[in-house]
Short mmCIF file of C-alpha atoms and ligand atoms in Angstrom, two decimals:
data_model
loop_
_atom_site.label_atom_id
_atom_site.label_comp_id
_atom_site.label_asym_id
_atom_site.label_seq_id
_atom_site.Cartn_x
_atom_site.Cartn_y
_atom_site.Cartn_z
CA MET A 84 19.78 -18.01 -1.84
CA GLY A 85 16.99 -15.25 -0.93
CA ARG A 86 13.75 -15.87 1.73
CA LEU A 87 11.47 -15.38 -1.05
CA ASP A 88 13.20 -17.98 -3.73
CA GLY A 89 10.70 -19.67 -6.31
CA LYS A 90 7.70 -17.25 -4.78
CA VAL A 91 5.68 -14.90 -6.69
CA ALA A 92 4.43 -11.53 -5.21
CA VAL A 93 1.81 -9.22 -6.37
CA ILE A 94 2.04 -5.38 -5.69
CA THR A 95 -0.43 -2.94 -5.93
CA GLY A 96 0.78 0.78 -6.79
CA GLY A 97 4.11 -0.61 -7.80
CA GLY A 98 4.77 2.20 -10.51
CA ARG A 99 6.52 4.53 -7.96
CA GLY A 100 7.41 5.30 -4.35
CA GLN A 101 6.98 2.33 -1.64
CA GLY A 102 5.35 -0.12 -4.28
CA ARG A 103 8.56 0.24 -6.46
CA ALA A 104 10.91 -0.29 -3.32
CA HIS A 105 8.77 -3.11 -2.45
CA ALA A 106 9.24 -4.59 -5.78
CA VAL A 107 12.86 -4.34 -6.10
CA THR A 108 13.49 -5.36 -2.20
CA LEU A 109 11.09 -8.56 -2.75
CA ALA A 110 12.88 -9.37 -5.96
CA ALA A 111 16.28 -9.23 -4.39
CA GLU A 112 15.00 -11.71 -1.77
CA GLY A 113 14.07 -14.20 -4.71
CA ALA A 114 10.57 -13.48 -5.76
CA ASP A 115 9.15 -12.69 -9.26
CA ILE A 116 7.07 -9.68 -9.15
CA VAL A 117 3.76 -8.35 -10.68
CA ILE A 118 3.07 -4.83 -10.23
CA CYS A 119 -0.15 -3.22 -11.07
CA ASP A 120 -0.65 0.83 -11.31
CA ALA A 121 -3.16 3.03 -12.57
CA PRO A 122 -1.98 6.01 -14.72
CA GLY A 123 -4.13 8.76 -15.12
CA ASP A 124 -5.27 11.47 -12.85
CA ILE A 125 -8.09 11.36 -10.15
CA ALA A 126 -10.05 14.49 -10.04
CA THR A 127 -9.85 15.10 -6.44
CA ILE A 128 -6.27 14.14 -6.07
CA GLU A 129 -4.10 17.35 -6.57
CA TYR A 130 -0.80 15.43 -7.47
CA GLY A 131 -0.35 13.20 -10.16
CA MET A 132 -0.43 9.37 -10.17
CA ALA A 133 2.43 7.21 -11.56
CA THR A 134 2.87 6.73 -15.32
CA ALA A 135 3.21 4.09 -17.59
CA GLU A 136 7.10 5.18 -17.91
CA ASP A 137 7.40 4.71 -14.26
CA MET A 138 5.86 1.23 -14.19
CA GLN A 139 8.39 0.38 -16.99
CA GLU A 140 11.05 1.65 -14.55
CA THR A 141 10.10 -0.71 -11.72
CA VAL A 142 10.17 -3.51 -14.37
CA ARG A 143 13.81 -2.41 -15.24
CA LEU A 144 14.84 -2.18 -11.83
CA VAL A 145 13.30 -5.65 -10.73
CA GLU A 146 15.10 -7.30 -14.04
CA LYS A 147 18.32 -5.87 -12.81
CA ALA A 148 17.91 -7.46 -9.57
CA GLY A 149 17.66 -10.93 -11.52
CA ARG A 150 14.05 -11.59 -11.48
CA ARG A 151 10.98 -11.18 -13.88
CA CYS A 152 8.45 -8.33 -13.48
CA VAL A 153 5.17 -8.19 -15.14
CA ALA A 154 3.65 -4.72 -15.30
CA VAL A 155 -0.56 -4.65 -15.45
CA GLU A 156 -2.27 -1.24 -15.94
CA ALA A 157 -5.13 -1.81 -13.70
CA ASP A 158 -7.10 0.17 -11.01
CA VAL A 159 -7.91 -1.03 -7.91
CA ARG A 160 -11.49 0.42 -7.71
CA ASP A 161 -12.17 -1.71 -10.87
CA THR A 162 -13.50 -5.44 -10.25
CA ALA A 163 -12.50 -6.24 -14.19
CA ASP A 164 -9.40 -4.81 -13.86
CA MET A 165 -8.46 -6.81 -10.56
CA ALA A 166 -9.83 -10.10 -12.32
CA ARG A 167 -7.45 -9.28 -15.09
CA LEU A 168 -4.39 -8.62 -12.73
CA ALA A 169 -5.25 -11.98 -11.30
CA GLU A 170 -5.40 -13.64 -14.82
CA ARG A 171 -2.19 -12.11 -16.11
CA THR A 172 -0.42 -13.32 -12.93
CA MET A 173 -1.68 -17.10 -13.09
CA ASP A 174 -0.96 -17.13 -17.01
CA GLU A 175 2.20 -15.66 -16.89
CA LEU A 176 4.03 -16.60 -13.54
CA GLY A 177 1.48 -19.44 -12.66
CA ARG A 178 1.03 -18.72 -8.66
CA VAL A 179 0.71 -15.98 -6.19
CA ASP A 180 2.53 -16.32 -2.76
CA ALA A 181 2.43 -12.82 -1.57
CA LEU A 182 0.15 -9.90 -1.94
CA VAL A 183 1.00 -6.23 -1.10
CA CYS A 184 -1.57 -3.92 -1.06
CA ASN A 185 0.09 -0.84 -1.17
CA ALA A 186 -1.88 1.17 -3.78
CA GLY A 187 -3.43 4.23 -1.84
CA VAL A 188 -3.87 8.11 -2.42
CA MET A 189 -4.22 11.28 -0.13
CA SER A 190 -6.39 14.38 -0.05
CA ALA A 191 -7.30 16.86 2.43
CA ALA A 192 -10.07 19.40 3.66
CA ASP A 193 -10.13 22.06 6.24
CA SER A 194 -12.48 19.98 8.17
CA THR A 195 -14.66 16.55 8.05
CA TRP A 196 -17.85 18.83 7.45
CA GLU A 197 -16.04 20.70 4.30
CA LEU A 198 -14.87 17.49 2.54
CA THR A 199 -16.96 16.71 -0.63
CA ASP A 200 -18.76 13.69 -1.57
CA ASP A 201 -16.59 13.17 -4.33
CA GLN A 202 -13.21 13.25 -2.05
CA TRP A 203 -14.97 10.96 0.32
CA ARG A 204 -15.83 8.57 -2.43
CA ASP A 205 -12.60 8.47 -4.22
CA MET A 206 -10.57 8.01 -0.96
CA LEU A 207 -12.62 5.26 0.12
CA ASP A 208 -12.89 3.70 -3.06
CA VAL A 209 -9.18 3.44 -3.61
CA ASN A 210 -7.77 2.98 -0.05
CA VAL A 211 -10.09 0.48 1.38
CA THR A 212 -12.21 -0.70 -1.27
CA GLY A 213 -9.59 -0.94 -3.43
CA VAL A 214 -7.58 -3.36 -1.02
CA TRP A 215 -10.86 -5.69 -0.75
CA LYS A 216 -11.26 -5.94 -4.46
CA VAL A 217 -7.43 -6.98 -4.88
CA CYS A 218 -7.67 -9.21 -2.12
CA ARG A 219 -11.07 -10.92 -3.88
CA ALA A 220 -9.47 -11.36 -7.12
CA ILE A 221 -6.32 -12.70 -5.46
CA VAL A 222 -6.94 -14.86 -2.72
CA PRO A 223 -8.83 -17.77 -4.29
CA HIS A 224 -5.60 -18.38 -6.11
CA MET A 225 -3.62 -18.64 -3.23
CA ILE A 226 -6.00 -21.06 -1.69
CA ALA A 227 -6.02 -23.00 -5.03
CA GLY A 228 -2.01 -23.48 -4.61
CA LYS A 229 -2.39 -24.95 -1.33
CA ARG A 230 0.97 -23.44 -0.32
CA GLY A 231 -0.25 -20.99 2.10
CA GLY A 232 1.06 -17.25 1.92
CA ALA A 233 0.99 -13.91 3.23
CA ILE A 234 -0.96 -10.75 2.54
CA THR A 235 0.23 -7.28 3.88
CA ILE A 236 -1.79 -4.16 3.62
CA THR A 237 -0.20 -0.75 3.94
CA GLY A 238 -1.92 1.49 6.50
CA SER A 239 -0.84 4.65 8.43
CA THR A 240 -0.05 6.08 11.70
CA GLY A 241 -3.38 8.09 10.59
CA GLY A 242 -4.99 4.63 10.52
CA LEU A 243 -4.16 4.44 14.36
CA ARG A 244 -4.79 7.69 15.65
CA SER A 245 -6.25 9.80 13.19
CA VAL A 246 -4.66 13.39 11.89
CA ALA A 247 -6.89 16.67 11.40
CA GLY A 248 -7.76 17.40 7.60
CA CYS A 249 -8.31 13.77 6.26
CA THR A 250 -10.81 12.03 7.84
CA HIS A 251 -11.60 9.91 5.06
CA TYR A 252 -8.20 8.96 4.86
CA ASN A 253 -8.21 8.04 8.58
CA VAL A 254 -11.48 6.20 8.06
CA ALA A 255 -10.06 4.27 5.36
CA LYS A 256 -6.74 3.07 7.14
CA HIS A 257 -8.81 2.07 10.17
CA GLY A 258 -10.79 0.14 7.81
CA CYS A 259 -8.19 -1.77 6.57
CA ILE A 260 -7.19 -3.04 9.85
CA ALA A 261 -11.03 -4.28 10.04
CA LEU A 262 -10.19 -5.89 6.49
CA MET A 263 -7.04 -7.15 7.63
CA ARG A 264 -8.33 -9.00 10.89
CA THR A 265 -11.52 -10.36 9.26
CA LEU A 266 -9.05 -11.80 6.44
CA ALA A 267 -6.62 -13.31 8.91
CA TRP A 268 -9.36 -15.21 10.69
CA GLU A 269 -10.82 -16.38 7.43
CA LEU A 270 -7.27 -17.53 5.82
CA ALA A 271 -5.42 -18.91 8.91
CA PRO A 272 -7.06 -22.42 8.27
CA GLU A 273 -5.18 -21.85 4.60
CA MET A 274 -1.86 -21.17 6.14
CA ILE A 275 -2.09 -17.46 4.43
CA ARG A 276 -1.17 -14.78 6.99
CA VAL A 277 -2.24 -11.27 6.73
CA ASN A 278 -0.81 -8.16 8.46
CA VAL A 279 -0.73 -4.52 8.50
CA VAL A 280 2.11 -2.15 8.17
CA HIS A 281 1.63 1.49 9.35
CA PRO A 282 4.38 3.67 8.29
CA THR A 283 4.99 7.36 9.42
CA GLY A 284 5.65 9.94 6.74
CA VAL A 285 7.60 8.34 4.15
CA ASN A 286 9.59 10.30 1.46
CA THR A 287 7.36 9.58 -1.75
CA GLU A 288 5.45 11.74 -3.88
CA MET A 289 2.36 11.39 -1.66
CA SER A 290 3.98 13.29 0.95
CA ASN A 291 6.61 15.39 -1.25
CA ASN A 292 4.57 17.37 -3.52
CA GLU A 293 3.64 20.79 -4.26
CA TRP A 294 0.30 20.75 -3.18
CA PHE A 295 0.82 18.76 0.17
CA ALA A 296 3.59 21.26 1.18
CA GLN A 297 1.40 24.04 0.46
CA TRP A 298 -1.56 22.61 2.46
CA ILE A 299 1.01 22.21 5.39
CA GLN A 300 1.95 25.46 5.19
CA GLU A 301 -1.41 26.90 5.24
CA HIS A 302 -2.82 24.53 7.77
CA ASP A 303 -0.36 24.82 10.35
CA ARG A 304 -2.85 24.17 13.12
CA LEU A 305 -4.07 21.01 11.94
CA ALA A 306 -0.67 19.98 10.33
CA GLY A 307 1.58 20.82 13.49
CA PRO A 308 0.79 18.02 15.59
CA MET A 309 1.60 15.48 12.46
CA ARG A 310 5.16 16.86 12.03
CA GLY A 311 8.06 15.19 13.46
CA ASN A 312 8.84 11.39 14.87
CA LEU A 313 10.15 10.50 18.18
CA MET A 314 13.39 9.81 16.50
CA PRO A 315 15.08 12.65 14.86
CA VAL A 316 14.03 11.94 11.26
CA ASP A 317 11.48 13.98 9.58
CA VAL A 318 10.20 10.82 7.16
CA VAL A 319 11.62 7.31 6.50
CA GLN A 320 12.77 6.04 3.30
CA PRO A 321 10.38 3.59 1.23
CA GLU A 322 12.94 1.07 1.71
CA ASP A 323 12.57 0.93 5.54
CA VAL A 324 8.93 -0.31 4.96
CA SER A 325 9.94 -2.71 2.43
CA LYS A 326 12.27 -4.27 4.66
CA MET A 327 9.56 -4.91 7.14
CA ILE A 328 7.29 -6.41 4.30
CA ALA A 329 10.03 -8.54 3.18
CA PHE A 330 10.03 -10.21 6.60
CA LEU A 331 6.22 -10.48 6.95
CA VAL A 332 5.69 -12.35 3.70
CA SER A 333 8.74 -14.35 4.53
CA ASP A 334 8.79 -17.89 6.20
CA ASP A 335 10.61 -15.85 9.08
CA ALA A 336 7.32 -14.70 9.82
CA ARG A 337 5.44 -17.82 9.31
CA TYR A 338 3.39 -17.43 12.50
CA VAL A 339 2.80 -13.77 12.28
CA THR A 340 -0.74 -13.01 11.44
CA GLY A 341 -3.40 -10.66 12.48
CA THR A 342 -1.10 -8.07 13.66
CA GLU A 343 -0.23 -4.43 12.88
CA VAL A 344 3.50 -3.52 12.79
CA ARG A 345 4.25 0.22 12.89
CA VAL A 346 7.57 1.74 11.08
CA ASP A 347 7.14 4.98 12.55
CA ALA A 348 10.61 5.99 14.07
CA GLY A 349 8.28 6.28 17.17
CA PHE A 350 5.66 8.61 16.00
CA MET A 351 2.79 6.70 17.75
CA LEU A 352 4.38 7.26 21.19
CA LYS A 353 4.64 11.16 20.84
N1 NAD B 1111 3.93 8.74 1.81
C1 NAD B 1111 3.62 8.85 3.23
O1 NAD B 1111 3.91 9.65 3.59
C2 NAD B 1111 2.56 7.36 3.46
C3 NAD B 1111 2.50 7.60 4.97
C4 NAD B 1111 1.88 6.45 5.58
C5 NAD B 1111 1.09 5.61 4.60
N2 NAD B 1111 1.59 5.78 3.40
C6 NAD B 1111 0.83 4.68 2.39
O2 NAD B 1111 1.44 4.19 1.79
C7 NAD B 1111 1.17 3.45 0.31
C8 NAD B 1111 1.85 3.86 -1.01
O3 NAD B 1111 2.12 5.31 -1.05
P1 NAD B 1111 3.41 5.92 -1.51
O4 NAD B 1111 3.89 6.68 0.05
O5 NAD B 1111 4.54 4.95 -2.34
O6 NAD B 1111 3.05 7.22 -2.17
P2 NAD B 1111 3.08 7.17 -4.08
O7 NAD B 1111 1.67 8.19 -4.32
O8 NAD B 1111 4.36 7.59 -4.46
O9 NAD B 1111 2.41 5.87 -4.74
C9 NAD B 1111 0.98 5.49 -4.54
C10 NAD B 1111 0.89 4.55 -5.76
O10 NAD B 1111 -0.39 4.05 -5.91
C11 NAD B 1111 -0.71 4.09 -7.11
N3 NAD B 1111 -2.10 4.11 -7.17
C12 NAD B 1111 -3.34 5.24 -6.59
N4 NAD B 1111 -4.20 5.00 -7.12
C13 NAD B 1111 -4.42 3.69 -7.63
C14 NAD B 1111 -5.41 2.60 -8.00
N5 NAD B 1111 -6.56 3.24 -8.05
N6 NAD B 1111 -5.07 1.98 -8.61
C15 NAD B 1111 -4.19 1.39 -8.87
N7 NAD B 1111 -2.79 2.13 -8.18
C16 NAD B 1111 -3.26 3.29 -7.91
C17 NAD B 1111 -0.35 5.65 -7.67
O11 NAD B 1111 -0.32 5.70 -9.12
C18 NAD B 1111 1.16 5.26 -6.95
O12 NAD B 1111 1.94 4.53 -7.98
C19 NAD B 1111 -0.21 4.24 0.30
O13 NAD B 1111 -1.26 3.31 0.83
C20 NAD B 1111 -0.02 5.40 1.26
O14 NAD B 1111 -1.65 5.47 1.70
C21 NAD B 1111 2.01 6.58 2.73
#
């Protein structure tokens, strides 16, 4: 018996990293899974996105855990793609109980005034507008199901205290909190809960790629304060975040809504 037996979870950015860990963890709790991801590079993002093969690997791992997994190539920035994601979910699995808004990107600049229009636009489009777009597509199906449900949005410690060099990331992640609070108000009567999880650095491609390593090296004054947590770990693992999300979307958290939870090894107390 899992905490999510018989339920269906939709996860954005499920091709790799935290999204993949969420898929496998929620499947182990009994949920069938729908992942979306958007293979293909984004011009202002200096590391690659997940590939179609990455998405298939998530499918394999979910199936190994004994659950179904539908993989949909869909970009959270694209309204039609999000409508198609909702349609595939309902056609193939017939319901949605949990929505995990996880897809995100990272870029940086030497300062707020040196960011380009394109960097700003791509960041806001993926990291906050994309969250709104997937909610807009999926929420009506959650309401129509009349079974309640739960939404989690992946924030960041950058969305709480901001870090130098990525003002657009900070703005987007702060925006996710506003989105969460508004949705929590609107969806409480439907017994649909909405929360944000704020991870510190996580061991995934986003923080563990050649471009970011070099950026950190070249921007010690900006990056220095970002480094290190209160607890003696450099980064947490994707599964550490997944376990919090599994709790939040389960009935164990049935009256938890409108909140933010940090999985940050104490980073915010520094
Ligand atoms: N890695 C960290 O240190 C860290 C820290 C705090 C918060 N976060 C947040 O965690 C979330 C997951 O990131 P991750 O660490 O797993 O990194 P990741 O780069 O491994 O995974 C992000 C996933 O989102 C997908 N994606 C990107 N743009 C998309 C789009 N437009 N449409 C659909 N999918 C898209 C990518 O292809 C990738 O599979 C992000 O929201 C990120 O901002 C990450």
